[in-house]
mmCIF file of C-alpha atoms in Angstrom:
data_model
loop_
_atom_site.group_PDB
_atom_site.id
_atom_site.type_symbol
_atom_site.label_atom_id
_atom_site.label_comp_id
_atom_site.label_asym_id
_atom_site.label_seq_id
_atom_site.Cartn_x
_atom_site.Cartn_y
_atom_site.Cartn_z
ATOM 1 C CA MET A 12 0.164 15.834 -6.313
ATOM 2 C CA ILE A 13 -0.146 16.634 -2.629
ATOM 3 C CA PRO A 14 -1.051 20.412 -1.791
ATOM 4 C CA GLY A 15 1.829 22.228 -0.377
ATOM 5 C CA PHE A 16 4.271 19.227 -0.858
ATOM 6 C CA PRO A 17 7.065 19.687 -3.553
ATOM 7 C CA ASP A 18 7.385 16.791 -6.223
ATOM 8 C CA HIS A 19 10.630 15.022 -6.610
ATOM 9 C CA ALA A 20 12.166 12.042 -8.433
ATOM 10 C CA ASP A 21 15.470 10.592 -8.563
ATOM 11 C CA ILE A 22 17.218 7.483 -9.537
ATOM 12 C CA LEU A 23 18.280 5.581 -6.414
ATOM 13 C CA ASP A 24 20.507 2.259 -6.721
ATOM 14 C CA GLY A 25 19.427 2.197 -10.366
ATOM 15 C CA ALA A 26 15.732 2.719 -9.791
ATOM 16 C CA ARG A 27 13.681 5.672 -10.196
ATOM 17 C CA VAL A 28 11.708 6.872 -7.107
ATOM 18 C CA ALA A 29 9.024 9.565 -7.085
ATOM 19 C CA TRP A 30 7.994 11.203 -3.955
ATOM 20 C CA SER A 31 6.337 14.317 -2.412
ATOM 21 C CA GLU A 32 7.405 15.675 0.943
ATOM 22 C CA GLY A 33 6.448 18.461 3.296
ATOM 23 C CA GLY A 34 6.235 19.435 6.930
ATOM 24 C CA ALA A 35 8.738 19.351 9.850
ATOM 25 C CA GLY A 36 9.416 17.048 12.536
ATOM 26 C CA PRO A 37 10.042 13.350 12.889
ATOM 27 C CA PRO A 38 9.966 11.616 9.408
ATOM 28 C CA VAL A 39 6.704 9.598 8.384
ATOM 29 C CA LEU A 40 6.760 7.526 5.327
ATOM 30 C CA LEU A 41 3.394 7.017 3.568
ATOM 31 C CA LEU A 42 2.784 4.080 0.946
ATOM 32 C CA HIS A 43 -0.169 3.922 -1.019
ATOM 33 C CA GLY A 44 -2.036 0.705 -2.542
ATOM 34 C CA PHE A 45 -3.800 -0.500 -5.801
ATOM 35 C CA PRO A 46 -4.662 0.953 -8.037
ATOM 36 C CA GLN A 47 -3.482 4.248 -6.728
ATOM 37 C CA THR A 48 -0.386 6.657 -6.555
ATOM 38 C CA ARG A 49 0.880 9.022 -3.733
ATOM 39 C CA ALA A 50 -2.215 11.195 -4.575
ATOM 40 C CA LEU A 51 -3.983 8.970 -2.210
ATOM 41 C CA TRP A 52 -2.463 11.185 0.620
ATOM 42 C CA ALA A 53 -3.536 14.582 -0.678
ATOM 43 C CA ARG A 54 -5.767 15.204 2.336
ATOM 44 C CA ILE A 55 -4.087 13.136 4.841
ATOM 45 C CA GLY A 56 -0.498 14.192 4.182
ATOM 46 C CA PRO A 57 -0.923 18.051 4.943
ATOM 47 C CA GLU A 58 -2.673 16.897 8.318
ATOM 48 C CA LEU A 59 0.187 14.718 9.365
ATOM 49 C CA ALA A 60 2.576 17.368 8.492
ATOM 50 C CA ARG A 61 1.582 19.677 11.176
ATOM 51 C CA ASN A 62 3.854 17.827 13.365
ATOM 52 C CA HIS A 63 6.067 15.711 11.294
ATOM 53 C CA ARG A 64 8.122 15.506 7.984
ATOM 54 C CA VAL A 65 5.918 13.728 5.719
ATOM 55 C CA ILE A 66 7.380 11.609 2.564
ATOM 56 C CA ALA A 67 4.835 10.241 0.316
ATOM 57 C CA ALA A 68 6.428 8.036 -2.413
ATOM 58 C CA ASP A 69 4.984 6.102 -5.644
ATOM 59 C CA LEU A 70 5.537 2.458 -5.243
ATOM 60 C CA ARG A 71 7.693 0.641 -7.626
ATOM 61 C CA GLY A 72 5.290 -0.158 -10.645
ATOM 62 C CA TYR A 73 3.037 2.615 -9.876
ATOM 63 C CA GLY A 74 2.696 6.278 -10.773
ATOM 64 C CA GLU A 75 5.975 7.921 -11.626
ATOM 65 C CA SER A 76 8.311 5.352 -9.890
ATOM 66 C CA GLU A 77 10.166 2.399 -11.633
ATOM 67 C CA LYS A 78 8.333 -0.001 -13.830
ATOM 68 C CA PRO A 79 10.512 -3.259 -13.576
ATOM 69 C CA ALA A 80 10.058 -5.701 -16.453
ATOM 70 C CA GLY A 81 10.677 -8.693 -14.348
ATOM 71 C CA VAL A 82 8.356 -10.447 -11.660
ATOM 72 C CA GLU A 83 10.967 -10.823 -9.108
ATOM 73 C CA ASP A 84 11.829 -7.152 -9.356
ATOM 74 C CA ALA A 85 8.184 -6.302 -8.393
ATOM 75 C CA SER A 86 8.151 -7.928 -5.096
ATOM 76 C CA PHE A 87 7.235 -6.227 -2.002
ATOM 77 C CA ARG A 88 10.756 -6.635 -0.986
ATOM 78 C CA ALA A 89 12.023 -4.709 -4.103
ATOM 79 C CA MET A 90 9.221 -2.081 -3.226
ATOM 80 C CA GLY A 91 10.493 -1.811 0.134
ATOM 81 C CA ARG A 92 14.244 -1.604 -0.865
ATOM 82 C CA ASP A 93 13.221 1.619 -3.143
ATOM 83 C CA VAL A 94 11.845 3.458 -0.364
ATOM 84 C CA LEU A 95 14.459 2.450 2.154
ATOM 85 C CA ASN A 96 17.018 3.827 -0.308
ATOM 86 C CA LEU A 97 14.943 7.018 -0.628
ATOM 87 C CA MET A 98 14.738 7.641 3.266
ATOM 88 C CA THR A 99 18.483 6.998 3.334
ATOM 89 C CA ARG A 100 18.937 9.581 0.608
ATOM 90 C CA LEU A 101 16.784 12.184 2.683
ATOM 91 C CA GLY A 102 19.002 11.557 5.703
ATOM 92 C CA HIS A 103 16.169 9.604 7.791
ATOM 93 C CA GLU A 104 17.761 6.471 9.233
ATOM 94 C CA ARG A 105 14.767 5.801 11.397
ATOM 95 C CA PHE A 106 11.206 6.640 10.661
ATOM 96 C CA HIS A 107 7.446 6.040 11.069
ATOM 97 C CA LEU A 108 5.892 3.916 8.480
ATOM 98 C CA ILE A 109 2.384 3.985 7.075
ATOM 99 C CA GLY A 110 0.746 2.012 4.486
ATOM 100 C CA HIS A 111 -2.643 1.089 2.797
ATOM 101 C CA ASP A 112 -3.214 -2.116 0.818
ATOM 102 C CA ARG A 113 -0.180 -2.926 -1.381
ATOM 103 C CA GLY A 114 1.813 -0.254 0.714
ATOM 104 C CA ALA A 115 0.852 -1.825 3.797
ATOM 105 C CA ARG A 116 2.025 -5.292 2.506
ATOM 106 C CA THR A 117 5.337 -3.490 1.578
ATOM 107 C CA ALA A 118 5.536 -1.950 5.012
ATOM 108 C CA HIS A 119 5.134 -5.402 6.574
ATOM 109 C CA ARG A 120 7.957 -6.625 4.529
ATOM 110 C CA MET A 121 10.163 -3.636 5.466
ATOM 111 C CA VAL A 122 9.804 -4.171 9.079
ATOM 112 C CA LEU A 123 10.848 -7.826 8.734
ATOM 113 C CA ASP A 124 13.833 -6.871 6.487
ATOM 114 C CA ALA A 125 14.963 -3.666 8.117
ATOM 115 C CA PRO A 126 13.471 -3.638 11.768
ATOM 116 C CA GLU A 127 16.319 -1.109 12.904
ATOM 117 C CA ARG A 128 14.854 1.441 10.459
ATOM 118 C CA ILE A 129 10.981 1.411 11.448
ATOM 119 C CA ALA A 130 9.821 3.284 14.679
ATOM 120 C CA THR A 131 6.537 2.418 14.260
ATOM 121 C CA VAL A 132 4.170 0.919 11.651
ATOM 122 C CA GLN A 133 0.488 1.434 10.699
ATOM 123 C CA LEU A 134 -0.978 -1.068 8.388
ATOM 124 C CA MET A 135 -4.379 -0.279 6.720
ATOM 125 C CA ASP A 136 -7.141 -2.847 5.651
ATOM 126 C CA ILE A 137 -5.035 -5.777 5.013
ATOM 127 C CA ILE A 138 -4.565 -9.382 6.667
ATOM 128 C CA PRO A 139 -1.203 -11.015 6.078
ATOM 129 C CA THR A 140 -0.333 -11.792 2.685
ATOM 130 C CA HIS A 141 0.815 -15.324 3.476
ATOM 131 C CA LEU A 142 -2.463 -16.074 5.448
ATOM 132 C CA LEU A 143 -4.803 -14.803 2.720
ATOM 133 C CA LEU A 144 -3.203 -16.803 0.103
ATOM 134 C CA SER A 145 -2.398 -20.077 1.842
ATOM 135 C CA GLU A 146 -5.967 -20.374 3.557
ATOM 136 C CA LEU A 147 -7.926 -18.589 0.736
ATOM 137 C CA ARG A 148 -11.624 -18.453 1.476
ATOM 138 C CA ARG A 149 -14.068 -18.531 -1.386
ATOM 139 C CA ASP A 150 -15.709 -15.163 -0.311
ATOM 140 C CA THR A 151 -12.397 -13.511 -0.122
ATOM 141 C CA ALA A 152 -11.370 -14.737 -3.542
ATOM 142 C CA ARG A 153 -14.616 -13.557 -5.033
ATOM 143 C CA ALA A 154 -14.126 -10.025 -3.656
ATOM 144 C CA TYR A 155 -10.452 -9.950 -4.511
ATOM 145 C CA PHE A 156 -10.761 -11.595 -7.977
ATOM 146 C CA HIS A 157 -8.194 -8.926 -9.363
ATOM 147 C CA TRP A 158 -5.367 -10.744 -7.418
ATOM 148 C CA PHE A 159 -5.839 -13.860 -9.663
ATOM 149 C CA LEU A 160 -6.591 -12.045 -12.878
ATOM 150 C CA LEU A 161 -3.652 -9.849 -12.588
ATOM 151 C CA SER A 162 -1.192 -12.523 -11.710
ATOM 152 C CA GLN A 163 -2.179 -14.536 -14.958
ATOM 153 C CA PRO A 164 1.147 -14.369 -17.608
ATOM 154 C CA GLU A 165 1.865 -11.397 -19.562
ATOM 155 C CA PRO A 166 0.101 -10.174 -22.071
ATOM 156 C CA PHE A 167 -2.954 -11.689 -21.159
ATOM 157 C CA PRO A 168 -4.300 -9.143 -18.376
ATOM 158 C CA GLU A 169 -2.623 -6.318 -19.648
ATOM 159 C CA ARG A 170 -4.317 -6.486 -23.209
ATOM 160 C CA LEU A 171 -7.794 -6.949 -21.356
ATOM 161 C CA ILE A 172 -7.221 -4.029 -18.952
ATOM 162 C CA GLY A 173 -5.787 -1.898 -21.661
ATOM 163 C CA ALA A 174 -8.797 -2.039 -23.728
ATOM 164 C CA ASP A 175 -10.629 0.176 -21.122
ATOM 165 C CA PRO A 176 -8.270 0.831 -18.058
ATOM 166 C CA ASP A 177 -10.965 3.366 -16.291
ATOM 167 C CA PHE A 178 -13.748 0.779 -16.466
ATOM 168 C CA PHE A 179 -11.352 -2.187 -15.060
ATOM 169 C CA PHE A 180 -9.847 -0.176 -12.256
ATOM 170 C CA GLU A 181 -13.079 1.691 -11.334
ATOM 171 C CA THR A 182 -14.883 -1.594 -11.129
ATOM 172 C CA CYS A 183 -12.149 -3.046 -8.881
ATOM 173 C CA MET A 184 -12.622 0.098 -6.646
ATOM 174 C CA ALA A 185 -16.438 -0.022 -6.612
ATOM 175 C CA GLY A 186 -16.469 -3.525 -5.771
ATOM 176 C CA LEU A 187 -14.554 -2.768 -2.430
ATOM 177 C CA ALA A 188 -16.460 0.279 -1.638
ATOM 178 C CA PRO A 189 -19.737 -0.007 0.101
ATOM 179 C CA THR A 190 -21.060 3.199 -1.594
ATOM 180 C CA ALA A 191 -19.256 2.772 -5.138
ATOM 181 C CA LEU A 192 -17.205 5.668 -5.796
ATOM 182 C CA ASP A 193 -19.159 8.080 -4.082
ATOM 183 C CA GLY A 194 -17.085 10.074 -1.642
ATOM 184 C CA PHE A 195 -13.909 9.945 -3.587
ATOM 185 C CA ASP A 196 -12.159 13.308 -4.446
ATOM 186 C CA ALA A 197 -12.394 14.167 -8.055
ATOM 187 C CA GLY A 198 -8.743 15.441 -8.125
ATOM 188 C CA GLN A 199 -7.425 12.328 -6.608
ATOM 189 C CA MET A 200 -9.419 10.241 -8.996
ATOM 190 C CA ASP A 201 -8.136 12.158 -11.858
ATOM 191 C CA ALA A 202 -4.566 11.549 -10.773
ATOM 192 C CA TYR A 203 -5.108 7.736 -10.530
ATOM 193 C CA ARG A 204 -6.697 7.584 -13.826
ATOM 194 C CA THR A 205 -3.711 9.595 -15.621
ATOM 195 C CA ALA A 206 -1.351 6.920 -14.004
ATOM 196 C CA TRP A 207 -3.089 3.749 -14.663
ATOM 197 C CA ARG A 208 -3.922 4.617 -18.345
ATOM 198 C CA ARG A 209 -0.385 4.050 -19.046
ATOM 199 C CA PRO A 210 0.402 0.734 -20.474
ATOM 200 C CA GLU A 211 3.709 0.563 -18.528
ATOM 201 C CA VAL A 212 1.725 1.071 -15.269
ATOM 202 C CA ILE A 213 -0.743 -1.527 -16.249
ATOM 203 C CA ARG A 214 2.226 -3.956 -16.659
ATOM 204 C CA GLY A 215 3.803 -2.635 -13.393
ATOM 205 C CA ILE A 216 0.559 -3.513 -11.504
ATOM 206 C CA CYS A 217 0.396 -6.550 -13.209
ATOM 207 C CA ASN A 218 3.766 -7.665 -12.153
ATOM 208 C CA ASP A 219 3.109 -6.500 -8.489
ATOM 209 C CA TYR A 220 0.338 -9.174 -8.291
ATOM 210 C CA ARG A 221 2.517 -11.751 -10.039
ATOM 211 C CA ALA A 222 5.193 -11.081 -7.681
ATOM 212 C CA ALA A 223 2.724 -11.734 -4.666
ATOM 213 C CA ILE A 224 1.875 -15.126 -6.095
ATOM 214 C CA TYR A 225 5.206 -16.469 -7.041
ATOM 215 C CA VAL A 226 7.689 -14.515 -4.843
ATOM 216 C CA ASP A 227 6.307 -12.832 -1.764
ATOM 217 C CA VAL A 228 4.443 -15.807 -0.371
ATOM 218 C CA ALA A 229 7.662 -17.918 -0.327
ATOM 219 C CA LEU A 230 9.230 -15.068 1.464
ATOM 220 C CA ASP A 231 6.729 -14.751 3.808
ATOM 221 C CA ALA A 232 6.630 -18.445 4.645
ATOM 222 C CA ALA A 233 10.234 -18.197 5.241
ATOM 223 C CA ASP A 234 9.522 -15.670 7.806
ATOM 224 C CA LEU A 235 6.294 -17.148 9.657
ATOM 225 C CA GLY A 236 8.353 -17.270 13.060
ATOM 226 C CA ARG A 237 9.432 -13.666 13.092
ATOM 227 C CA ARG A 238 7.641 -10.812 14.845
ATOM 228 C CA MET A 239 7.350 -7.247 14.239
ATOM 229 C CA THR A 240 9.022 -5.718 17.416
ATOM 230 C CA CYS A 241 7.882 -2.113 16.767
ATOM 231 C CA PRO A 242 4.711 -0.804 17.816
ATOM 232 C CA VAL A 243 1.873 -1.831 15.385
ATOM 233 C CA HIS A 244 -1.312 -0.244 14.555
ATOM 234 C CA VAL A 245 -3.880 -2.180 12.430
ATOM 235 C CA LEU A 246 -6.710 -0.199 11.035
ATOM 236 C CA TRP A 247 -9.433 -1.371 8.838
ATOM 237 C CA GLY A 248 -12.810 -0.337 7.051
ATOM 238 C CA ALA A 249 -15.714 -1.174 9.337
ATOM 239 C CA ASP A 250 -17.824 -1.609 6.407
ATOM 240 C CA GLY A 251 -15.320 -3.371 4.108
ATOM 241 C CA VAL A 252 -14.561 -6.829 2.918
ATOM 242 C CA MET A 253 -11.598 -7.594 5.172
ATOM 243 C CA GLY A 254 -13.518 -6.492 8.450
ATOM 244 C CA ASP A 255 -16.599 -8.427 7.270
ATOM 245 C CA GLN A 256 -14.786 -11.669 6.600
ATOM 246 C CA TYR A 257 -11.989 -11.690 9.293
ATOM 247 C CA ASP A 258 -11.130 -10.473 12.788
ATOM 248 C CA VAL A 259 -8.370 -8.127 11.346
ATOM 249 C CA PRO A 260 -6.472 -7.375 14.545
ATOM 250 C CA ALA A 261 -6.472 -11.286 15.435
ATOM 251 C CA THR A 262 -4.955 -12.076 12.082
ATOM 252 C CA TRP A 263 -2.069 -10.052 12.941
ATOM 253 C CA ALA A 264 -1.555 -11.029 16.571
ATOM 254 C CA ASP A 265 1.038 -13.686 16.062
ATOM 255 C CA ARG A 266 3.048 -11.603 13.977
ATOM 256 C CA CYS A 267 3.572 -8.867 16.463
ATOM 257 C CA ALA A 268 5.714 -8.825 19.573
ATOM 258 C CA ALA A 269 3.267 -6.894 21.450
ATOM 259 C CA PRO A 270 -0.663 -6.635 20.908
ATOM 260 C CA PRO A 271 -1.400 -4.118 18.116
ATOM 261 C CA ARG A 272 -3.487 -1.243 18.388
ATOM 262 C CA ALA A 273 -6.695 -1.890 16.470
ATOM 263 C CA THR A 274 -8.987 0.819 14.924
ATOM 264 C CA PRO A 275 -11.852 0.285 12.705
ATOM 265 C CA LEU A 276 -12.684 3.225 10.538
ATOM 266 C CA PRO A 277 -15.684 4.315 8.624
ATOM 267 C CA GLY A 278 -16.145 3.066 5.039
ATOM 268 C CA GLY A 279 -14.882 0.308 3.219
ATOM 269 C CA HIS A 280 -11.316 -0.809 1.919
ATOM 270 C CA PHE A 281 -10.861 2.795 0.507
ATOM 271 C CA PHE A 282 -11.358 4.629 3.674
ATOM 272 C CA PRO A 283 -8.308 6.786 3.396
ATOM 273 C CA ASP A 284 -10.029 8.224 0.123
ATOM 274 C CA THR A 285 -13.528 8.522 1.497
ATOM 275 C CA ALA A 286 -12.879 9.413 5.228
ATOM 276 C CA PRO A 287 -9.706 11.182 5.142
ATOM 277 C CA GLN A 288 -10.262 13.433 8.275
ATOM 278 C CA GLU A 289 -10.961 10.497 10.416
ATOM 279 C CA THR A 290 -7.893 8.384 8.902
ATOM 280 C CA ALA A 291 -5.623 11.319 9.646
ATOM 281 C CA ALA A 292 -6.857 11.612 13.212
ATOM 282 C CA ALA A 293 -6.293 7.914 13.794
ATOM 283 C CA LEU A 294 -2.804 8.067 12.502
ATOM 284 C CA ALA A 295 -1.624 11.117 14.088
ATOM 285 C CA GLY A 296 -2.947 9.838 17.449
ATOM 286 C CA PHE A 297 -0.745 6.730 17.123
ATOM 287 C CA LEU A 298 2.034 8.935 16.045
ATOM 288 C CA ALA A 299 1.584 11.189 19.049
ATOM 289 C CA ASP A 300 1.765 8.258 21.412
ATOM 290 C CA HIS A 301 4.935 6.825 20.139
ATOM 291 C CA PRO A 302 7.502 9.659 19.662
ATOM 292 C CA PHE A 303 11.152 8.696 18.993
#
């Protein structure tokens, strides 16, 4: 899954969690996004492992981790609880946290739910979930159409996607990447395809998006007055939808106790796939500036 990183899986508090880990030093947890797996970190994880113990987990509903049947069990809070349990199991009571896409939304929820556990957080190519959905823009809805298709009741999206999973998920990815799927690593794409072709993964992904609409927005609304107190690094694709439609760092300003570091990176939404060296350097630089 990640070169040089042994793969593991265990049942933690009743939920299966799959992860890979390698390196030595302060712990860093990596969380992937839609429609991927921990294979996202195949070229970034080994770079960060030069100075850190790196743990890359599959989110609940994705890859080899738990596939909840219920929508409430697919929330970012539930995803965060799984990986908090994982870090406890590994003996890391405090750690750095990095997330892309759904992983970044999970990371935001984790910082609010367990601030004492998170030393730093780095959020890649998202604006706050509550802001995106409560003040939805027409151009954002068009680009992020999958949010609303996937959140439809079961089994409507599952049956549509199941007819040709590669076509559906690759169309979603290409729509958020300026050069379509050029620049994606073939091995990583094979790992993504292997996962998303499984019916239980398709259902897990749909439940993730259902939970965002029906569970996570309410949780975020209740926490609108709260701030992330750890150091925050916001990164986004310089040629991506979020960077084009929003001042990404500004959307996070009132959700951070201190101004976040802001870093645009070359590419679109999937810059960790298409610009892994630049991404790893930016992430590592922030970690080096915030030891614990």
